[in-house]
């Protein structure tokens, strides 16, 4: 059996190694148009920022090491220019010598990945404008910085690459501005949770220009003017276009393979394309979203590696199936960690799901053990069924651990109420006896049992201010003085039982505290005394972060950037 693989890195290299482990006799050839067959794509920004100093650490395998261990013929700087399914060959060009030839195959694996989205805008040819996708892109940016010592950069795009690059350029001492057409960074997060990311980024000196679309680039003052849709411009010594990626499927299209979302390659759960004996994996393929069942593009290394393994199994006579992607991800944002899995509340509502959320601010480990830090968790679940749909966490320590537990719970199709039953490891330096994930489950179970009724930030503008309800802040008097929502009466929770006479028992009470815990206790006191109470999801800490972020976002839209 002769297997040709187009593209290395995650999907292609994984498939090649797995095929060899399953079939010692197979002939395996990988054609990779870049000079690197397997490299740490996710580590590229950290090389630019000098966190990773040795460029060789980015190279996971070389053609020589791959051949030595797996007897796989890795041909770098070879570009497959056409696929001929009718005669089961591919056309190949040696980019070093210019030689062109055809290579036959019994099985063909496409792992072309994705390329940076590059709209047709004025100034795209400038040598001070960069994209970051390949290891060559990385070396190009690093070489430019080392030679020219730029003092400032404008990054168009606030996703994973844009945010990681912003951090690393700031670590080099550069002034950095991110311009983003949406009014938030990191679209896998709801806007309210992204507020915590924005606060960290701003604290570190990165300027944010939200709600502005990039219309072009021009050279000015030995740098780059980034032209915005409102007629303004942002200037930097260099600029990076990081507005997303597009499936690199020109070969597949020309060969007549069925294409799907944004031109991606359609595959079944065996990773087979519409043409016999041709498989595809990675950022170029359309997958099913595990939570929603929707056709989706999910460009992450984990899914690509799994898909490569599944293809290898099936080529070698097995029957492996890809169950779908749920987009589990984590990102370092300076000292902050932000992670998500499944779908967010915004997405859930957009596709018509009837959802609810709980928001909590637990400590990373036992409060009495030194060094604990607060994290903010948002769990999304379906009303009535309590199907667990997604989660977002922003914090410092322990974020990745909790998101992995929640990702596993989604994959196991657990109900959100069942989070309370998980038996999770506990010791004071690592967690609490009631782990944050358990706490989320307790809250959702309280909702299911009618013990907890919530109101959300989205309800704030519609709260009854005509006197038909009581708005109650249960924090201490000192906390209340330092900041509160207009119209809220302050009665500390520890004084509530003695001051119940100050409340009209015929009116519902909308309760808030700093994190949601004291207001929940207050709600139970009120309910126990015959009142109807609604607890604010997230607490004043959450409200304050989101309100401040919204004010700054509006200012950035009006002024072109944060001031």
XYZ file of C-alpha atoms in Angstrom, residues 19-484:
466
model
C 0.104 4.292 9.677
C 3.663 3.116 10.238
C 2.794 1.788 13.687
C -0.071 -0.173 12.142
C 1.589 -1.279 8.904
C 5.321 -1.841 8.686
C 5.167 -2.521 4.940
C 3.259 0.570 3.760
C 5.095 3.094 1.602
C 4.417 6.553 3.054
C 5.392 9.832 1.391
C 4.615 13.253 2.813
C 4.794 16.334 0.578
C 5.156 19.581 2.533
C 5.573 22.867 0.664
C 7.232 24.641 3.592
C 10.674 23.782 4.877
C 9.341 22.211 8.077
C 7.340 19.040 8.311
C 6.381 19.117 11.981
C 6.616 22.176 14.187
C 5.007 23.702 17.266
C 2.525 25.980 15.531
C 1.009 27.097 18.836
C 4.425 28.136 20.141
C 5.249 30.588 17.364
C 4.248 33.828 19.171
C 6.359 32.816 22.173
C 9.475 32.606 20.010
C 8.838 36.142 18.809
C 8.565 37.293 22.446
C 11.748 35.457 23.508
C 9.927 33.092 25.866
C 11.220 30.345 23.560
C 14.772 31.354 22.652
C 16.110 28.447 20.615
C 14.357 28.145 17.225
C 15.189 24.439 17.135
C 12.754 23.946 20.024
C 9.921 24.807 17.623
C 10.816 21.916 15.341
C 9.232 18.761 16.702
C 10.541 16.494 13.950
C 12.880 16.896 10.992
C 12.664 14.892 7.764
C 15.739 12.996 8.908
C 14.417 12.154 12.378
C 11.045 11.133 10.966
C 12.666 8.817 8.445
C 15.035 7.384 11.031
C 12.225 6.389 13.368
C 9.285 5.735 11.058
C 10.795 5.212 7.596
C 8.465 7.891 6.258
C 9.777 9.819 3.261
C 9.288 13.471 4.207
C 9.743 15.706 1.186
C 9.827 19.334 2.322
C 9.630 22.237 -0.136
C 7.573 20.033 -2.406
C 4.184 21.422 -3.399
C 1.359 19.246 -4.667
C -0.140 21.296 -7.499
C -2.954 18.993 -8.642
C -4.848 15.838 -7.720
C -5.948 13.388 -10.425
C -8.488 11.054 -8.774
C -9.299 9.304 -12.050
C -5.766 7.894 -12.298
C -4.904 8.147 -8.585
C -1.908 10.420 -8.955
C -0.834 13.841 -7.740
C 1.263 16.421 -9.570
C 4.200 17.662 -7.512
C 6.651 20.535 -7.920
C 10.035 20.593 -6.223
C 10.206 24.217 -5.086
C 14.002 24.136 -4.809
C 14.817 22.747 -8.242
C 11.657 23.526 -10.223
C 11.289 19.850 -11.192
C 7.696 18.688 -11.762
C 6.519 15.084 -11.627
C 3.545 12.831 -10.898
C 3.328 10.442 -7.962
C 0.803 7.611 -7.741
C -1.106 6.631 -4.623
C -3.349 3.916 -3.280
C -4.605 6.199 -0.506
C -4.355 9.982 -0.386
C -4.551 12.115 2.758
C -5.117 15.852 2.498
C -3.831 17.902 5.424
C -3.321 21.318 3.806
C -4.386 23.299 6.877
C -5.584 26.863 6.633
C -4.011 30.090 5.501
C -4.312 33.547 7.055
C -7.353 35.397 5.775
C -6.039 38.113 3.499
C -8.765 40.341 2.094
C -7.988 42.401 -0.992
C -7.130 45.669 0.703
C -4.841 48.525 -0.335
C -1.292 48.145 0.946
C -1.277 44.383 1.426
C 2.083 44.152 -0.340
C 3.921 46.264 2.255
C 7.059 44.752 3.787
C 6.084 46.113 7.208
C 2.801 44.145 7.155
C 2.964 40.550 8.364
C 0.831 37.465 8.930
C 1.637 34.692 11.421
C 0.774 31.118 10.510
C 3.931 29.212 9.574
C 7.377 28.927 11.066
C 8.674 30.951 8.107
C 6.259 33.756 9.033
C 7.671 33.641 12.559
C 11.268 33.937 11.453
C 10.327 36.784 9.112
C 8.716 38.786 11.944
C 11.533 38.012 14.378
C 14.177 39.003 11.839
C 12.361 42.273 11.123
C 12.185 43.098 14.839
C 15.862 42.241 15.394
C 16.997 44.367 12.439
C 14.678 47.364 12.762
C 13.837 47.530 16.493
C 10.255 48.749 15.983
C 8.750 50.607 18.919
C 5.072 50.041 18.080
C 2.760 47.588 16.337
C -0.862 47.479 15.260
C -2.489 44.048 15.222
C -5.653 43.603 13.167
C -7.627 40.853 14.863
C -8.271 39.861 18.460
C -8.395 36.071 18.333
C -5.841 33.562 19.613
C -2.955 34.637 17.373
C -3.632 38.356 17.735
C -3.846 38.192 21.517
C -0.813 35.938 21.990
C 1.236 38.096 19.648
C 0.145 41.266 21.458
C 1.390 39.829 24.741
C 4.721 38.807 23.289
C 5.327 42.131 21.549
C 4.557 43.913 24.826
C 7.109 41.652 26.527
C 9.633 43.051 24.036
C 8.719 46.571 25.174
C 6.663 47.570 22.141
C 3.535 49.733 22.200
C 0.703 47.542 20.905
C -2.779 48.324 19.634
C -5.341 45.670 18.680
C -8.049 46.732 16.252
C -11.094 44.490 16.100
C -14.265 44.761 14.020
C -16.334 43.208 16.822
C -16.665 44.915 20.188
C -14.719 42.242 22.054
C -11.678 40.001 21.903
C -11.889 36.213 21.765
C -15.258 35.389 20.189
C -15.553 31.928 21.848
C -16.317 33.926 25.012
C -19.488 35.827 25.734
C -18.949 39.579 25.911
C -19.439 39.610 29.673
C -16.677 37.048 30.227
C -14.417 38.742 27.674
C -14.568 41.823 29.909
C -12.083 40.172 32.280
C -9.706 39.500 29.383
C -10.001 43.110 28.247
C -9.197 44.375 31.744
C -5.997 42.328 31.897
C -4.925 43.390 28.412
C -5.554 47.069 29.137
C -3.753 46.791 32.486
C -0.704 45.569 30.579
C -0.746 48.612 28.297
C -2.296 47.133 25.162
C -4.696 49.587 23.532
C -7.959 48.266 22.128
C -9.863 49.739 19.207
C -13.214 47.939 19.014
C -15.918 48.184 16.387
C -13.563 49.271 13.633
C -13.046 47.411 10.375
C -9.654 47.625 8.681
C -9.958 49.113 5.197
C -6.313 49.150 4.147
C -2.716 49.986 4.923
C -0.397 52.773 3.814
C 3.272 53.539 4.438
C 3.852 56.691 6.464
C 6.698 58.060 8.586
C 8.712 54.903 7.976
C 5.870 52.858 9.457
C 2.341 51.706 8.712
C -0.954 53.553 8.896
C -3.809 51.118 9.423
C -6.840 52.692 7.747
C -10.161 52.190 9.540
C -13.702 52.145 8.217
C -14.634 55.417 9.951
C -11.856 57.280 8.135
C -9.418 57.323 11.048
C -6.080 55.540 11.163
C -3.800 53.868 13.670
C -0.047 54.149 13.219
C 2.601 51.587 14.042
C 6.178 50.822 13.078
C 4.820 47.466 11.904
C 1.429 45.797 11.507
C 0.185 42.213 11.697
C -2.942 40.892 9.997
C -4.494 38.271 12.298
C -8.169 38.377 11.353
C -8.570 34.618 11.107
C -7.828 31.753 8.784
C -9.386 30.321 5.638
C -9.318 26.609 4.704
C -6.618 26.008 2.100
C -8.697 23.881 -0.246
C -7.755 25.000 -3.753
C -6.450 21.513 -4.580
C -9.600 19.828 -3.295
C -11.855 22.174 -5.224
C -9.984 21.681 -8.488
C -10.092 17.901 -7.995
C -13.887 17.990 -7.641
C -14.157 17.110 -3.963
C -17.341 18.222 -2.215
C -16.857 21.443 -0.279
C -18.806 22.850 2.662
C -18.641 25.725 5.144
C -16.384 28.514 3.839
C -14.999 26.218 1.166
C -13.868 23.515 3.607
C -13.587 19.858 2.624
C -16.648 17.761 3.440
C -15.812 14.474 5.178
C -17.824 11.765 6.893
C -17.108 10.497 10.397
C -14.386 8.208 8.982
C -12.706 11.348 7.582
C -13.398 10.160 4.017
C -14.013 12.809 1.375
C -16.566 12.535 -1.395
C -13.958 10.863 -3.632
C -12.953 7.238 -2.920
C -9.535 6.660 -1.322
C -9.072 10.347 -0.474
C -9.178 11.394 3.181
C -8.794 14.811 4.815
C -7.948 16.138 8.278
C -7.198 19.329 10.155
C -8.081 22.962 9.672
C -9.268 22.419 6.103
C -12.142 20.048 6.919
C -15.739 20.597 7.912
C -16.716 18.784 11.097
C -19.824 18.361 13.194
C -19.984 20.411 16.358
C -20.342 17.891 19.153
C -22.796 20.011 21.148
C -25.056 21.397 18.415
C -24.610 18.967 15.529
C -23.990 21.945 13.239
C -21.476 21.853 10.404
C -18.484 23.785 11.700
C -14.895 24.826 11.154
C -12.808 24.364 14.284
C -9.135 25.132 13.764
C -7.392 23.580 16.755
C -4.447 21.228 17.091
C -6.236 18.629 19.226
C -8.949 17.796 16.682
C -6.396 17.726 13.836
C -4.249 15.159 15.640
C -7.247 12.963 16.431
C -8.453 13.118 12.836
C -5.038 12.086 11.517
C -5.065 9.063 13.816
C -8.591 8.095 12.727
C -7.605 8.267 9.053
C -4.615 6.022 9.699
C -6.784 3.480 11.499
C -9.269 3.358 8.630
C -6.623 3.161 5.913
C -5.101 0.201 7.750
C -8.372 -1.716 7.950
C -9.915 -0.359 11.130
C -13.182 1.434 11.691
C -12.477 4.571 13.716
C -15.039 7.390 13.831
C -14.706 11.084 14.600
C -17.426 12.102 17.024
C -17.168 15.840 16.424
C -15.399 18.833 17.907
C -16.510 20.972 20.817
C -13.863 23.671 20.585
C -12.122 23.199 23.932
C -9.382 25.809 24.181
C -7.203 27.691 26.621
C -5.069 30.801 26.224
C -2.506 32.603 28.352
C -3.195 36.348 28.541
C -0.235 37.804 30.433
C -0.837 36.491 33.999
C -4.425 35.522 33.214
C -5.707 32.203 31.884
C -8.899 32.062 29.815
C -10.519 28.813 28.695
C -13.728 27.662 27.051
C -15.468 24.542 25.824
C -18.723 23.820 24.026
C -20.838 26.799 22.999
C -21.346 30.121 24.710
C -24.639 31.747 25.669
C -24.601 34.055 22.639
C -24.262 31.141 20.215
C -26.854 29.070 22.028
C -29.450 31.824 21.815
C -28.586 32.577 18.197
C -29.473 29.023 17.177
C -32.703 29.111 19.159
C -31.835 27.140 22.277
C -33.644 28.027 25.501
C -30.739 28.393 27.900
C -29.791 29.562 31.356
C -26.416 30.229 32.960
C -24.788 30.281 36.351
C -21.872 32.580 37.109
C -19.653 32.035 40.126
C -16.368 33.364 41.483
C -14.707 30.543 43.439
C -11.136 30.457 44.748
C -8.595 28.341 42.913
C -7.976 26.363 46.093
C -9.007 26.296 49.747
C -9.438 29.818 51.053
C -7.471 29.185 54.221
C -4.416 27.978 52.283
C -2.161 30.876 51.186
C -2.063 32.052 47.591
C -5.564 31.272 46.382
C -6.885 33.418 43.551
C -10.386 34.086 42.324
C -11.604 32.726 39.004
C -14.825 33.583 37.185
C -16.848 30.684 35.787
C -19.847 30.757 33.485
C -21.725 27.527 32.807
C -24.294 27.368 29.999
C -27.065 24.769 30.081
C -30.404 24.112 28.453
C -33.519 24.898 30.443
C -35.909 22.048 31.204
C -33.452 19.318 30.083
C -30.413 20.700 31.959
C -28.215 19.544 29.079
C -24.698 20.900 29.607
C -23.838 23.094 26.606
C -20.646 24.962 27.410
C -18.424 26.714 29.894
C -16.058 29.657 30.088
C -13.524 30.325 32.840
C -11.203 33.283 33.342
C -8.735 33.355 36.216
C -5.211 32.509 37.234
C -4.560 29.091 38.777
C -6.606 25.968 38.163
C -8.528 27.278 35.151
C -7.247 24.623 32.753
C -8.053 21.841 35.233
C -11.686 22.944 35.615
C -12.291 23.488 31.899
C -10.997 19.979 31.175
C -13.391 18.512 33.752
C -16.275 20.420 32.153
C -15.188 19.421 28.646
C -15.191 15.784 29.756
C -18.634 16.193 31.295
C -19.971 17.581 28.004
C -18.390 14.712 26.065
C -19.977 12.242 28.495
C -23.334 13.969 27.918
C -23.802 14.632 31.602
C -26.565 16.896 32.762
C -25.477 20.155 34.326
C -27.076 19.074 37.608
C -24.785 16.024 37.711
C -21.701 18.220 38.102
C -22.459 18.182 41.811
C -21.817 14.416 41.906
C -18.327 14.434 40.383
C -15.720 12.957 42.725
C -12.781 15.318 42.247
C -9.379 15.364 43.924
C -8.960 17.655 46.918
C -6.075 18.922 48.994
C -5.832 22.506 50.261
C -3.048 23.604 47.866
C -5.035 22.424 44.842
C -8.760 22.750 45.409
C -11.555 22.966 47.943
C -13.595 20.155 49.400
C -16.380 21.521 47.248
C -14.537 22.009 43.967
C -15.619 24.964 41.781
C -17.104 22.492 39.292
C -19.122 20.889 42.101
C -20.221 24.353 43.224
C -21.567 25.067 39.739
C -23.479 21.791 39.940
C -24.915 22.695 43.339
C -26.138 26.019 41.965
C -27.766 24.426 38.935
C -29.313 21.739 41.128
C -30.787 24.500 43.300
C -32.324 26.038 40.193
C -33.739 22.672 39.161
C -35.244 22.187 42.628
C -36.715 25.673 42.774
C -34.429 26.782 45.612
C -32.685 29.393 43.466
C -34.295 31.956 41.203
C -31.924 34.211 39.296
C -31.812 37.525 37.561
C -29.095 38.326 35.065
C -27.169 41.331 33.869
C -29.350 41.396 30.752
C -32.356 41.980 33.047
C -30.885 45.082 34.699
C -32.432 47.665 32.383
C -35.847 46.033 32.803
C -35.898 45.778 36.586
C -39.082 47.279 38.017
C -38.122 50.731 39.296
C -41.707 51.862 39.770
C -41.808 50.608 43.352
C -43.415 47.275 42.471
C -40.270 45.411 43.584
C -37.477 45.822 46.125
C -33.868 46.111 44.920
C -31.563 44.888 47.687
C -27.774 45.023 48.053
C -26.649 42.666 50.850
C -22.982 43.657 51.042
C -21.482 45.535 53.970
C -22.000 49.268 54.285
C -18.354 49.848 53.371
C -18.619 47.788 50.188
C -21.807 49.591 49.265
C -20.176 53.013 49.712
C -17.305 52.038 47.427
C -19.718 51.381 44.585
C -23.253 50.180 43.998
